[in-house]
Amino acid sequence: MLSSDERRRLDAMAQHLRTTDPDFVARMGDRTGSRHGRVLFAVSALLWATVPALAFIGGWVAGMVSAAVLVLAGIIVLKARRW
């Protein structure tokens, strides 16, 4: 745990970095978002791969319901992604 003095110093360093090198700060902040977006895309692709299996096992109704849910999930992933 940081003391209040150490926390103040860390905040001052972070603020100095934000003002002197905003490109670096933007790249470091975007890395987490892009990693999260890639994971969501991979999960969405895997779920889409299960749609034919669900249609075969559960019939066309189960396939259509799962496809509709996955379309909505894909729209959410696209909207959540930073372009």
Tab-separated table of C-alpha atoms in Angstrom:
chain	number	residue	atom	x	y	z
A	1	MET	CA	0.000	0.000	0.000
A	2	LEU	CA	1.299	3.423	-0.918
A	3	SER	CA	1.547	6.178	1.606
A	4	SER	CA	-0.152	9.474	0.889
A	5	ASP	CA	3.195	11.070	0.015
A	6	GLU	CA	4.075	8.269	-2.409
A	7	ARG	CA	0.607	8.445	-3.956
A	8	ARG	CA	1.018	12.198	-4.430
A	9	ARG	CA	4.400	11.675	-6.116
A	10	LEU	CA	2.968	8.972	-8.382
A	11	ASP	CA	0.054	11.224	-9.363
A	12	ALA	CA	2.481	14.054	-10.120
A	13	MET	CA	4.590	11.769	-12.326
A	14	ALA	CA	1.503	10.511	-14.146
A	15	GLN	CA	0.271	14.052	-14.728
A	16	HIS	CA	3.701	15.082	-16.016
A	17	LEU	CA	3.714	12.116	-18.397
A	18	ARG	CA	0.199	12.989	-19.633
A	19	THR	CA	1.279	16.541	-20.463
A	20	THR	CA	4.704	15.743	-21.947
A	21	ASP	CA	3.918	12.589	-23.952
A	22	PRO	CA	0.170	12.209	-24.649
A	23	ASP	CA	0.814	9.802	-27.546
A	24	PHE	CA	2.506	7.327	-25.219
A	25	VAL	CA	-0.328	7.587	-22.716
A	26	ALA	CA	-2.896	7.023	-25.478
A	27	ARG	CA	-1.019	3.955	-26.747
A	28	MET	CA	-0.751	2.485	-23.267
A	29	GLY	CA	-4.429	3.130	-22.577
A	30	ASP	CA	-5.565	1.622	-25.889
A	31	ARG	CA	-3.642	-1.612	-25.380
A	32	THR	CA	-6.058	-2.868	-22.734
A	33	GLY	CA	-9.067	-1.937	-24.845
A	34	SER	CA	-7.737	-3.651	-27.948
A	35	ARG	CA	-6.916	-6.794	-25.986
A	36	HIS	CA	-10.420	-6.787	-24.557
A	37	GLY	CA	-11.885	-6.297	-28.029
A	38	ARG	CA	-9.881	-9.215	-29.417
A	39	VAL	CA	-11.096	-11.488	-26.634
A	40	LEU	CA	-14.703	-10.467	-27.237
A	41	PHE	CA	-14.281	-11.065	-30.966
A	42	ALA	CA	-12.788	-14.517	-30.359
A	43	VAL	CA	-15.607	-15.451	-27.991
A	44	SER	CA	-18.164	-14.240	-30.513
A	45	ALA	CA	-16.502	-16.295	-33.292
A	46	LEU	CA	-16.499	-19.412	-31.116
A	47	LEU	CA	-20.144	-18.917	-30.267
A	48	TRP	CA	-20.993	-18.508	-33.945
A	49	ALA	CA	-19.229	-21.793	-34.633
A	50	THR	CA	-21.645	-23.546	-32.259
A	51	VAL	CA	-24.749	-22.381	-34.132
A	52	PRO	CA	-24.693	-25.234	-36.700
A	53	ALA	CA	-24.232	-27.801	-33.919
A	54	LEU	CA	-27.150	-26.344	-31.977
A	55	ALA	CA	-29.287	-26.353	-35.104
A	56	PHE	CA	-28.419	-30.006	-35.719
A	57	ILE	CA	-28.969	-31.141	-32.129
A	58	GLY	CA	-31.841	-28.891	-31.088
A	59	GLY	CA	-33.523	-28.285	-34.380
A	60	TRP	CA	-34.043	-25.134	-36.375
A	61	VAL	CA	-35.789	-23.269	-33.573
A	62	ALA	CA	-32.760	-23.601	-31.277
A	63	GLY	CA	-30.463	-22.602	-34.122
A	64	MET	CA	-32.510	-19.521	-34.976
A	65	VAL	CA	-32.745	-18.403	-31.344
A	66	SER	CA	-29.003	-18.834	-30.813
A	67	ALA	CA	-28.271	-17.044	-34.092
A	68	ALA	CA	-30.462	-14.093	-33.058
A	69	VAL	CA	-28.714	-13.837	-29.692
A	70	LEU	CA	-25.318	-14.019	-31.346
A	71	VAL	CA	-26.241	-11.284	-33.830
A	72	LEU	CA	-27.111	-9.042	-30.912
A	73	ALA	CA	-23.836	-9.995	-29.189
A	74	GLY	CA	-21.929	-9.147	-32.364
A	75	ILE	CA	-23.598	-5.755	-32.578
A	76	ILE	CA	-22.673	-5.064	-28.957
A	77	VAL	CA	-19.058	-6.078	-29.605
A	78	LEU	CA	-18.866	-3.802	-32.637
A	79	LYS	CA	-20.355	-0.864	-30.765
A	80	ALA	CA	-18.079	-1.407	-27.753
A	81	ARG	CA	-14.991	-1.516	-29.921
A	82	ARG	CA	-12.920	1.641	-30.292
A	83	TRP	CA	-12.406	2.543	-33.929
